[in-house]
Coordinates of C-alpha atoms in Angstrom, one line a residue:
I30 CA -0.5 4.6 -19.4
A31 CA -3.0 3.2 -20.5
V32 CA -4.9 0.9 -17.3
S33 CA -6.3 -2.0 -19.9
D34 CA -2.4 -2.1 -20.3
L35 CA -1.6 -2.9 -16.2
S36 CA -0.7 -6.7 -15.7
S37 CA -3.4 -8.8 -14.4
T38 CA -1.2 -10.1 -11.5
M39 CA -3.2 -9.0 -8.7
D40 CA -6.0 -10.3 -10.0
T41 CA -4.3 -13.5 -10.1
V42 CA -2.7 -13.8 -6.7
V43 CA -6.2 -13.1 -4.6
S44 CA -8.1 -15.7 -7.0
D45 CA -5.8 -18.0 -6.4
E46 CA -5.7 -17.3 -2.9
I47 CA -9.5 -17.5 -2.3
E48 CA -9.3 -20.9 -4.6
R49 CA -6.9 -22.2 -1.8
G50 CA -9.1 -21.0 1.0
I51 CA -6.2 -18.6 2.5
V52 CA -8.5 -15.0 2.7
G53 CA -11.6 -14.5 2.9
R54 CA -13.2 -11.1 2.1
P55 CA -9.9 -9.7 0.4
F56 CA -10.8 -5.7 -0.7
T57 CA -8.6 -3.0 -2.7
F58 CA -7.9 0.8 -2.5
V59 CA -5.6 2.9 -3.6
H60 CA -3.2 5.0 -2.1
A61 CA -2.9 8.2 -3.4
A62 CA -1.0 11.4 -2.1
D63 CA 0.1 15.1 -2.6
L64 CA -1.8 15.5 -5.9
H65 CA -0.8 19.3 -5.4
L66 CA -3.1 20.4 -8.3
D67 CA -2.4 23.4 -10.1
A68 CA 1.1 23.4 -9.6
P69 CA 2.9 26.3 -11.3
F70 CA 5.7 24.3 -11.9
Q71 CA 7.7 27.8 -11.3
G72 CA 11.7 28.0 -12.6
V73 CA 10.5 26.1 -15.9
D74 CA 11.6 28.2 -18.5
A75 CA 8.9 26.9 -20.5
E76 CA 8.9 29.3 -23.8
D77 CA 6.7 26.8 -26.3
E78 CA 3.0 26.3 -26.4
R79 CA 3.0 22.8 -26.3
V80 CA 5.1 22.3 -23.0
R81 CA 3.1 25.1 -21.2
A82 CA 0.1 23.2 -22.0
A83 CA 1.8 19.9 -20.8
L84 CA 2.6 21.2 -17.4
V85 CA -0.3 22.9 -16.6
D86 CA -2.5 20.6 -17.2
A87 CA -0.3 17.4 -16.0
T88 CA -1.6 17.6 -12.0
Y89 CA -5.0 17.1 -13.6
V90 CA -3.9 14.4 -16.2
A91 CA -2.4 12.3 -13.1
L92 CA -5.7 12.9 -11.2
D93 CA -8.1 11.5 -14.3
R94 CA -5.2 8.2 -14.5
I95 CA -6.1 7.8 -10.6
V96 CA -9.4 7.9 -11.1
E97 CA -9.1 5.5 -14.4
A98 CA -7.3 2.9 -12.5
A99 CA -9.5 2.8 -9.8
V100 CA -12.6 2.5 -11.7
T101 CA -11.4 -0.2 -14.1
R102 CA -10.1 -2.2 -11.3
A103 CA -13.2 -1.5 -8.7
V104 CA -11.8 -0.7 -6.1
D105 CA -13.1 -0.5 -3.1
F106 CA -11.9 3.1 -2.1
V107 CA -9.5 5.5 -2.5
V108 CA -7.1 7.2 0.4
I109 CA -6.0 10.4 -0.3
A110 CA -3.1 11.3 2.2
G111 CA -2.8 14.6 2.0
D112 CA -2.0 17.7 -0.3
T113 CA -4.4 17.3 -2.2
Y114 CA -4.1 20.9 -3.9
N115 CA -1.3 22.8 -4.2
S116 CA -1.6 26.0 -2.0
R117 CA -3.6 26.7 0.9
D118 CA -6.0 29.3 -1.2
K119 CA -7.1 26.5 -4.3
S120 CA -8.0 28.1 -7.1
L121 CA -11.7 27.9 -8.2
R122 CA -10.6 25.3 -10.9
A123 CA -8.7 22.9 -8.9
Q124 CA -11.7 22.5 -6.4
L125 CA -13.9 22.2 -9.9
R126 CA -11.5 19.5 -11.3
F127 CA -11.1 17.7 -8.0
R128 CA -15.1 17.7 -7.7
A129 CA -15.6 16.7 -11.0
A130 CA -13.1 13.4 -10.5
M131 CA -15.4 12.4 -7.2
E132 CA -18.4 12.7 -9.0
R133 CA -16.9 10.2 -11.4
L134 CA -15.9 7.8 -9.1
C135 CA -18.5 8.3 -6.0
A136 CA -20.9 7.2 -9.8
Q137 CA -19.1 4.0 -9.5
G138 CA -19.6 3.2 -5.7
V139 CA -16.0 4.0 -5.0
R140 CA -15.9 6.0 -1.9
V141 CA -12.8 8.1 -0.7
F142 CA -11.1 9.2 1.8
V143 CA -9.2 12.4 2.2
A144 CA -7.2 13.7 5.3
Q145 CA -5.6 17.3 4.4
G146 CA -1.8 18.5 4.7
N147 CA 0.3 21.6 4.6
H148 CA -0.4 22.6 1.4
D149 CA -4.2 22.6 1.6
P150 CA -5.0 22.5 5.5
A151 CA -8.6 23.2 6.7
N152 CA -8.1 26.8 7.6
G153 CA -6.9 27.6 3.5
W154 CA -9.9 29.1 1.5
S155 CA -12.7 27.1 -0.4
A156 CA -15.1 27.7 -2.5
R157 CA -17.4 25.1 -0.5
L158 CA -18.1 23.2 -3.4
A159 CA -20.5 20.5 -2.9
L160 CA -19.2 17.1 -2.9
P161 CA -20.5 13.6 -3.7
E162 CA -21.8 11.7 -0.3
G163 CA -19.0 9.4 -1.2
V164 CA -15.9 11.8 -0.3
H165 CA -15.2 12.2 3.4
Y166 CA -12.2 14.1 5.1
F167 CA -10.7 13.5 8.6
P168 CA -11.2 15.6 10.9
T169 CA -8.3 18.0 12.5
D170 CA -8.7 18.1 15.8
R171 CA -8.7 14.3 16.5
V172 CA -8.1 10.9 14.8
E173 CA -11.5 9.4 13.2
R174 CA -12.0 5.4 12.7
I175 CA -14.0 5.0 9.9
E176 CA -15.7 1.4 9.2
I177 CA -15.7 0.5 5.7
D178 CA -18.8 -2.0 5.6
T179 CA -19.9 -3.1 1.7
G180 CA -22.8 -4.8 3.7
E181 CA -21.8 -8.1 3.8
G182 CA -19.6 -7.6 6.7
T183 CA -16.3 -5.1 7.7
L184 CA -13.5 -5.1 5.4
C185 CA -11.7 -3.0 7.6
A186 CA -11.1 0.4 9.7
L187 CA -9.9 3.5 8.3
Y188 CA -8.3 5.9 11.1
G189 CA -6.9 9.6 9.8
C190 CA -6.5 12.8 11.1
G191 CA -6.1 15.8 8.8
Y192 CA -4.3 18.9 9.0
E193 CA -6.1 22.3 10.3
K194 CA -3.3 24.6 9.7
A195 CA 0.0 24.8 7.2
A196 CA 2.3 24.5 9.6
T197 CA 1.2 21.3 12.0
T198 CA 4.5 20.6 14.2
A199 CA 2.6 18.2 16.5
N200 CA 3.5 14.5 16.7
L201 CA 0.0 13.6 14.8
A202 CA 0.7 9.5 15.1
S203 CA 0.4 9.6 18.6
G204 CA -2.9 9.9 18.4
F205 CA -3.7 7.1 16.4
H206 CA -4.7 3.6 18.0
R207 CA -6.2 0.2 17.1
E208 CA -9.0 -1.0 18.2
P209 CA -8.5 -4.8 19.1
A210 CA -11.4 -6.0 17.1
D211 CA -10.2 -4.5 14.0
E212 CA -9.6 -7.1 11.6
T213 CA -7.5 -4.9 9.2
A214 CA -6.5 -1.2 10.3
I215 CA -5.4 1.3 7.9
G216 CA -3.7 4.8 9.0
V217 CA -3.8 7.7 6.4
L218 CA -1.9 10.5 7.7
H219 CA 0.1 13.1 6.0
A220 CA 3.9 13.3 8.5
N221 CA 7.4 13.7 8.1
V222 CA 8.5 9.9 9.5
G223 CA 12.3 10.2 10.2
R224 CA 13.2 13.3 9.7
Q225 CA 13.2 12.9 5.7
P226 CA 15.8 15.2 4.4
G227 CA 14.5 18.1 1.8
F228 CA 10.8 18.1 3.4
E229 CA 9.6 20.5 6.1
P230 CA 9.1 18.7 9.7
Y231 CA 5.3 18.4 9.9
A232 CA 3.7 16.7 11.9
P233 CA 7.1 14.5 12.7
C234 CA 6.8 11.1 14.0
S235 CA 9.2 7.7 14.1
L236 CA 8.7 4.5 13.0
D237 CA 8.5 3.3 16.9
D238 CA 5.5 5.8 16.4
L239 CA 3.6 4.1 13.8
R240 CA 4.5 0.3 15.1
A241 CA 2.9 1.4 18.4
A242 CA -0.4 2.5 16.5
G243 CA -1.3 -1.0 15.4
M244 CA -1.7 0.1 12.6
D245 CA -1.5 -2.8 9.1
Y246 CA -0.6 -0.5 6.6
W247 CA 0.2 3.3 6.5
A248 CA -0.9 5.1 4.1
L249 CA 1.4 8.4 4.3
G250 CA 2.0 11.5 2.2
H251 CA 4.5 14.1 2.3
I252 CA 7.1 13.0 0.2
H253 CA 7.4 13.2 -3.5
K254 CA 9.1 9.9 -4.5
P255 CA 7.5 6.3 -3.7
L256 CA 9.1 5.3 -0.4
D257 CA 8.8 2.2 1.6
L258 CA 10.1 2.6 5.1
L259 CA 8.6 -0.7 6.9
D260 CA 7.3 -4.6 5.2
S261 CA 5.7 -5.3 8.8
P262 CA 3.3 -3.4 9.4
R263 CA 4.0 -1.8 5.7
V264 CA 4.5 2.3 6.5
R265 CA 4.5 3.4 2.9
Y266 CA 5.1 6.9 1.0
S267 CA 3.2 6.6 -2.4
G268 CA 4.7 10.0 -3.4
S269 CA 3.3 12.2 -5.7
P270 CA 1.3 11.4 -8.6
Q271 CA 3.3 13.8 -11.0
G272 CA 6.7 15.3 -10.1
L273 CA 6.6 18.6 -9.7
N274 CA 9.9 20.2 -10.4
P275 CA 13.1 19.0 -12.1
K276 CA 14.6 17.6 -9.0
E277 CA 11.2 15.2 -8.5
S278 CA 13.2 12.6 -11.6
G279 CA 12.3 9.0 -11.6
P280 CA 8.7 7.1 -11.0
H281 CA 5.6 9.2 -9.8
G282 CA 1.8 7.6 -9.2
C283 CA -0.2 5.7 -6.7
W284 CA -0.5 2.3 -5.3
L285 CA -3.2 -0.2 -5.8
V286 CA -3.4 -2.6 -3.0
T287 CA -5.2 -5.9 -1.8
M288 CA -5.4 -7.0 1.8
D289 CA -7.1 -9.4 3.7
R290 CA -7.0 -10.0 7.6
G291 CA -4.6 -7.3 8.2
Q292 CA -2.2 -8.3 5.0
V293 CA -1.2 -7.7 2.2
I294 CA -1.7 -9.8 -0.7
A295 CA -0.9 -7.9 -3.8
E296 CA 0.4 -4.7 -4.4
E297 CA 1.3 -2.8 -7.8
F298 CA 2.6 1.0 -8.4
L299 CA 0.8 2.5 -11.0
E300 CA 2.4 5.4 -13.3
T301 CA 0.4 8.1 -13.6
A302 CA 2.7 10.7 -14.4
S303 CA 2.5 12.7 -18.0
V304 CA 5.0 14.6 -18.2
A305 CA 8.7 13.2 -16.9
W306 CA 11.8 15.0 -15.1
E307 CA 14.9 14.3 -16.0
N308 CA 18.8 15.7 -15.5
A309 CA 22.1 14.6 -17.1
V310 CA 25.9 15.4 -16.8
I311 CA 28.0 15.5 -20.4
D312 CA 31.9 15.1 -19.4
A313 CA 33.3 17.0 -22.4
T314 CA 36.9 16.5 -21.6
G315 CA 38.5 15.4 -25.1
F316 CA 36.5 16.9 -27.2
T317 CA 37.9 19.1 -29.7
S318 CA 35.1 20.4 -31.7
I319 CA 31.3 22.6 -31.1
D320 CA 29.8 19.3 -33.1
A321 CA 31.0 17.0 -30.5
V322 CA 28.9 18.7 -27.8
G323 CA 26.1 18.8 -29.9
A324 CA 26.0 15.6 -30.9
A325 CA 26.9 14.9 -27.1
V326 CA 23.5 16.6 -25.9
R327 CA 21.5 14.6 -29.0
E328 CA 22.5 11.4 -27.4
A329 CA 21.8 12.7 -23.5
C330 CA 17.6 13.2 -25.3
A331 CA 17.7 10.0 -26.6
S332 CA 18.2 7.9 -23.7
V333 CA 15.9 10.2 -21.7
R334 CA 13.4 9.8 -24.5
D335 CA 14.3 5.7 -24.3
V336 CA 12.9 5.5 -20.5
S337 CA 10.0 7.4 -20.6
G338 CA 7.9 4.8 -21.8
G339 CA 6.3 7.8 -24.3
R340 CA 5.8 10.5 -22.2
P341 CA 7.4 14.1 -22.9
T342 CA 10.3 14.8 -20.8
V343 CA 11.7 18.4 -19.2
L344 CA 15.4 18.0 -18.9
R345 CA 18.3 19.8 -18.1
I346 CA 22.1 19.0 -18.9
D347 CA 25.4 20.1 -17.2
V348 CA 28.5 20.5 -19.8
T349 CA 31.4 19.8 -17.9
G350 CA 35.3 18.9 -17.7
R351 CA 38.4 20.0 -19.2
S352 CA 38.3 20.5 -22.8
D353 CA 39.7 22.5 -25.9
V354 CA 36.0 23.1 -26.3
H355 CA 35.6 25.6 -24.0
G356 CA 37.0 28.6 -25.7
E357 CA 34.8 27.9 -28.6
L358 CA 31.6 27.5 -26.3
A359 CA 32.5 30.7 -24.6
R360 CA 33.1 32.8 -27.6
G361 CA 30.1 35.0 -28.1
E362 CA 26.9 33.9 -28.5
A363 CA 27.5 30.1 -29.8
F364 CA 27.1 28.3 -27.0
S365 CA 23.7 29.5 -26.8
D366 CA 22.8 29.1 -30.6
L367 CA 24.0 25.1 -29.7
V368 CA 20.9 25.2 -27.0
A369 CA 18.5 26.7 -29.2
E370 CA 19.1 24.4 -31.9
A371 CA 19.3 21.6 -30.2
R372 CA 15.6 22.8 -28.5
D373 CA 13.9 23.3 -31.9
E374 CA 15.6 19.7 -32.8
Q375 CA 14.4 17.9 -29.6
L376 CA 10.9 19.7 -30.0
S377 CA 10.1 18.2 -33.4
E378 CA 10.7 14.3 -32.1
T379 CA 8.0 12.3 -30.3
P380 CA 7.7 12.3 -27.6
W381 CA 9.4 15.8 -27.4
V382 CA 12.2 16.4 -24.7
W383 CA 12.2 20.3 -23.7
L384 CA 16.1 21.6 -22.9
D385 CA 14.9 23.8 -19.9
R386 CA 18.4 24.5 -19.1
V387 CA 22.3 23.5 -20.7
R388 CA 25.0 24.9 -18.6
D389 CA 28.4 25.4 -20.0
L390 CA 30.1 24.4 -16.8
T391 CA 33.5 23.1 -18.7
R392 CA 37.2 24.6 -18.1
P393 CA 39.7 25.1 -20.2
S394 CA 42.3 22.4 -20.8
L395 CA 45.8 22.5 -19.3
D396 CA 49.2 21.5 -20.2
L397 CA 50.5 20.6 -17.4
S398 CA 53.9 19.5 -18.9
F399 CA 54.1 22.5 -21.2
L400 CA 53.4 24.9 -18.3
R401 CA 55.5 23.3 -15.8
G402 CA 59.1 24.6 -17.9
A403 CA 57.3 28.2 -18.9
Q404 CA 59.8 31.3 -17.0
D405 CA 57.3 33.2 -15.6
F406 CA 54.8 32.9 -12.8
T407 CA 52.7 30.2 -14.5
G408 CA 55.9 28.0 -14.1
D409 CA 56.5 29.0 -10.9
L410 CA 53.0 28.0 -9.8
V411 CA 53.3 24.7 -11.0
R412 CA 56.5 24.1 -9.7
I413 CA 55.9 24.8 -6.3
A414 CA 52.6 22.9 -6.1
D415 CA 54.7 19.5 -7.7
D416 CA 56.9 20.6 -4.4
L417 CA 54.3 20.4 -1.9
L418 CA 52.3 17.8 -3.8
A419 CA 56.0 15.5 -3.3
D420 CA 55.6 15.7 0.1
P421 CA 52.5 15.0 1.7
A422 CA 53.5 16.1 5.7
L423 CA 54.5 19.6 3.8
A424 CA 51.7 20.2 1.7
G425 CA 49.3 19.4 5.2
E426 CA 51.2 22.0 6.8
F427 CA 50.8 24.6 4.1
V428 CA 47.2 23.9 3.5
D429 CA 46.7 24.3 7.5
E430 CA 48.6 27.3 7.3
A431 CA 46.7 28.6 4.3
L432 CA 43.2 27.5 6.1
V433 CA 43.9 28.6 9.8
D434 CA 41.6 31.6 9.3
I435 CA 38.9 30.9 7.1
A436 CA 38.5 27.5 8.0
S437 CA 38.3 28.3 12.3
G438 CA 35.4 26.7 13.5
F439 CA 35.4 23.5 10.7
D440 CA 36.5 20.1 11.2
M441 CA 39.7 19.5 8.6
T442 CA 40.3 15.7 10.3
D443 CA 39.9 14.5 7.0
R444 CA 40.7 17.4 4.3
D445 CA 42.6 15.9 1.9
A446 CA 45.5 18.4 1.5
S447 CA 46.8 17.3 -2.2
A448 CA 43.3 17.2 -3.4
L449 CA 42.7 20.4 -2.1
L450 CA 46.4 21.9 -3.3
E451 CA 45.6 20.6 -7.5
R452 CA 42.0 22.6 -7.2
A453 CA 43.9 25.7 -5.9
R454 CA 46.9 25.1 -8.5
D455 CA 44.4 24.5 -11.7
A456 CA 41.8 27.6 -10.1
C457 CA 44.7 29.8 -10.4
L458 CA 46.0 28.5 -13.5
D459 CA 42.6 29.2 -15.3
R460 CA 42.2 32.8 -14.4
L461 CA 46.2 33.3 -15.8
V462 CA 45.7 31.4 -18.7
G463 CA 41.9 30.1 -19.3
S464 CA 40.2 31.6 -22.0
G465 CA 36.4 32.9 -21.7
E466 CA 36.6 32.6 -18.1
Q467 CA 33.5 32.1 -15.6

């Protein structure tokens, strides 16, 4: 996005509040985290050079957009809540790009405060490049308090603490304590608050721990999606500025926050990602031709392009459902040829969509009415299943007996016997009459 296109809502709100005498010394800062500079985007099959180049540069583009926003909006400072780099032994290229970004910020009088996280702990390798004086790293052995003073009075106090080693499992939040005289207090921490799923339990803590610290705003890092945990005080993950894998779809960026006297008076989420990630499912039930599948793939690509905000997208598609087209898709190289053709077509569009993975998860159609009348094993199977499904009690007894060995130790209280029987029946029929078995 172009920073010049951002709304002026925050400026208008702040100006109105000042005119009415509600605020005294408002200040604005950027809350960013999880830049993961030089992330390798492993698992993406990027054969095309444009795709590879876009992914290689994506985390750096996000950093540049943060810098552009901070300078253009004349913020007072920037906080980075951990994982500036993607690995403990960060590349020299990543360190050089970060230093260049810091030099641009500091040249405009924007100070930067960094708390290290599990991906960039203090004990990792560093080229020891000299950073501008305006860049400050919080210590790792204690919580540090820093007053932000513009020369006309103290705007706020920042409290922060970083990681000495990657696997930090201590409750670092317990070391944060607001001084009573602070007009505004901001905590900067890389942590898993409330056992957020999908992320390591580093620096684990609870919302009660954060409340007890007395901060007015918690600038958190570690979770890669924007997430507000609490409104008062504001407890917030900014998310990563760039999604790093197909699971990280949705918005990615940083927060622009204006505060005064302990209150958030304006805020704006700034999108900074240069590449979007999306996942789609195509239900091929009722499809009778490969052309129908190709048309559905094109429609899925057009849909993600419409919501991408002009950014190229890496897309994964699963084709599912029971369909007459299953046999055609499973024949020879038909499906791989369809994907290759669609991939070339979508790369020629603007913005491009890269079909990173398209999976054929279809199953053959089953005509139960026809099979029910068959005088062979398939007919017997359908008729036996019909009898069981007609009597829920009998179905339950059958399922319990069938699962007595394999389900030992599992809670089967809520098991749906009818659904299990239908799935078992269809799986057997797939193997008996289905073509192109998977």
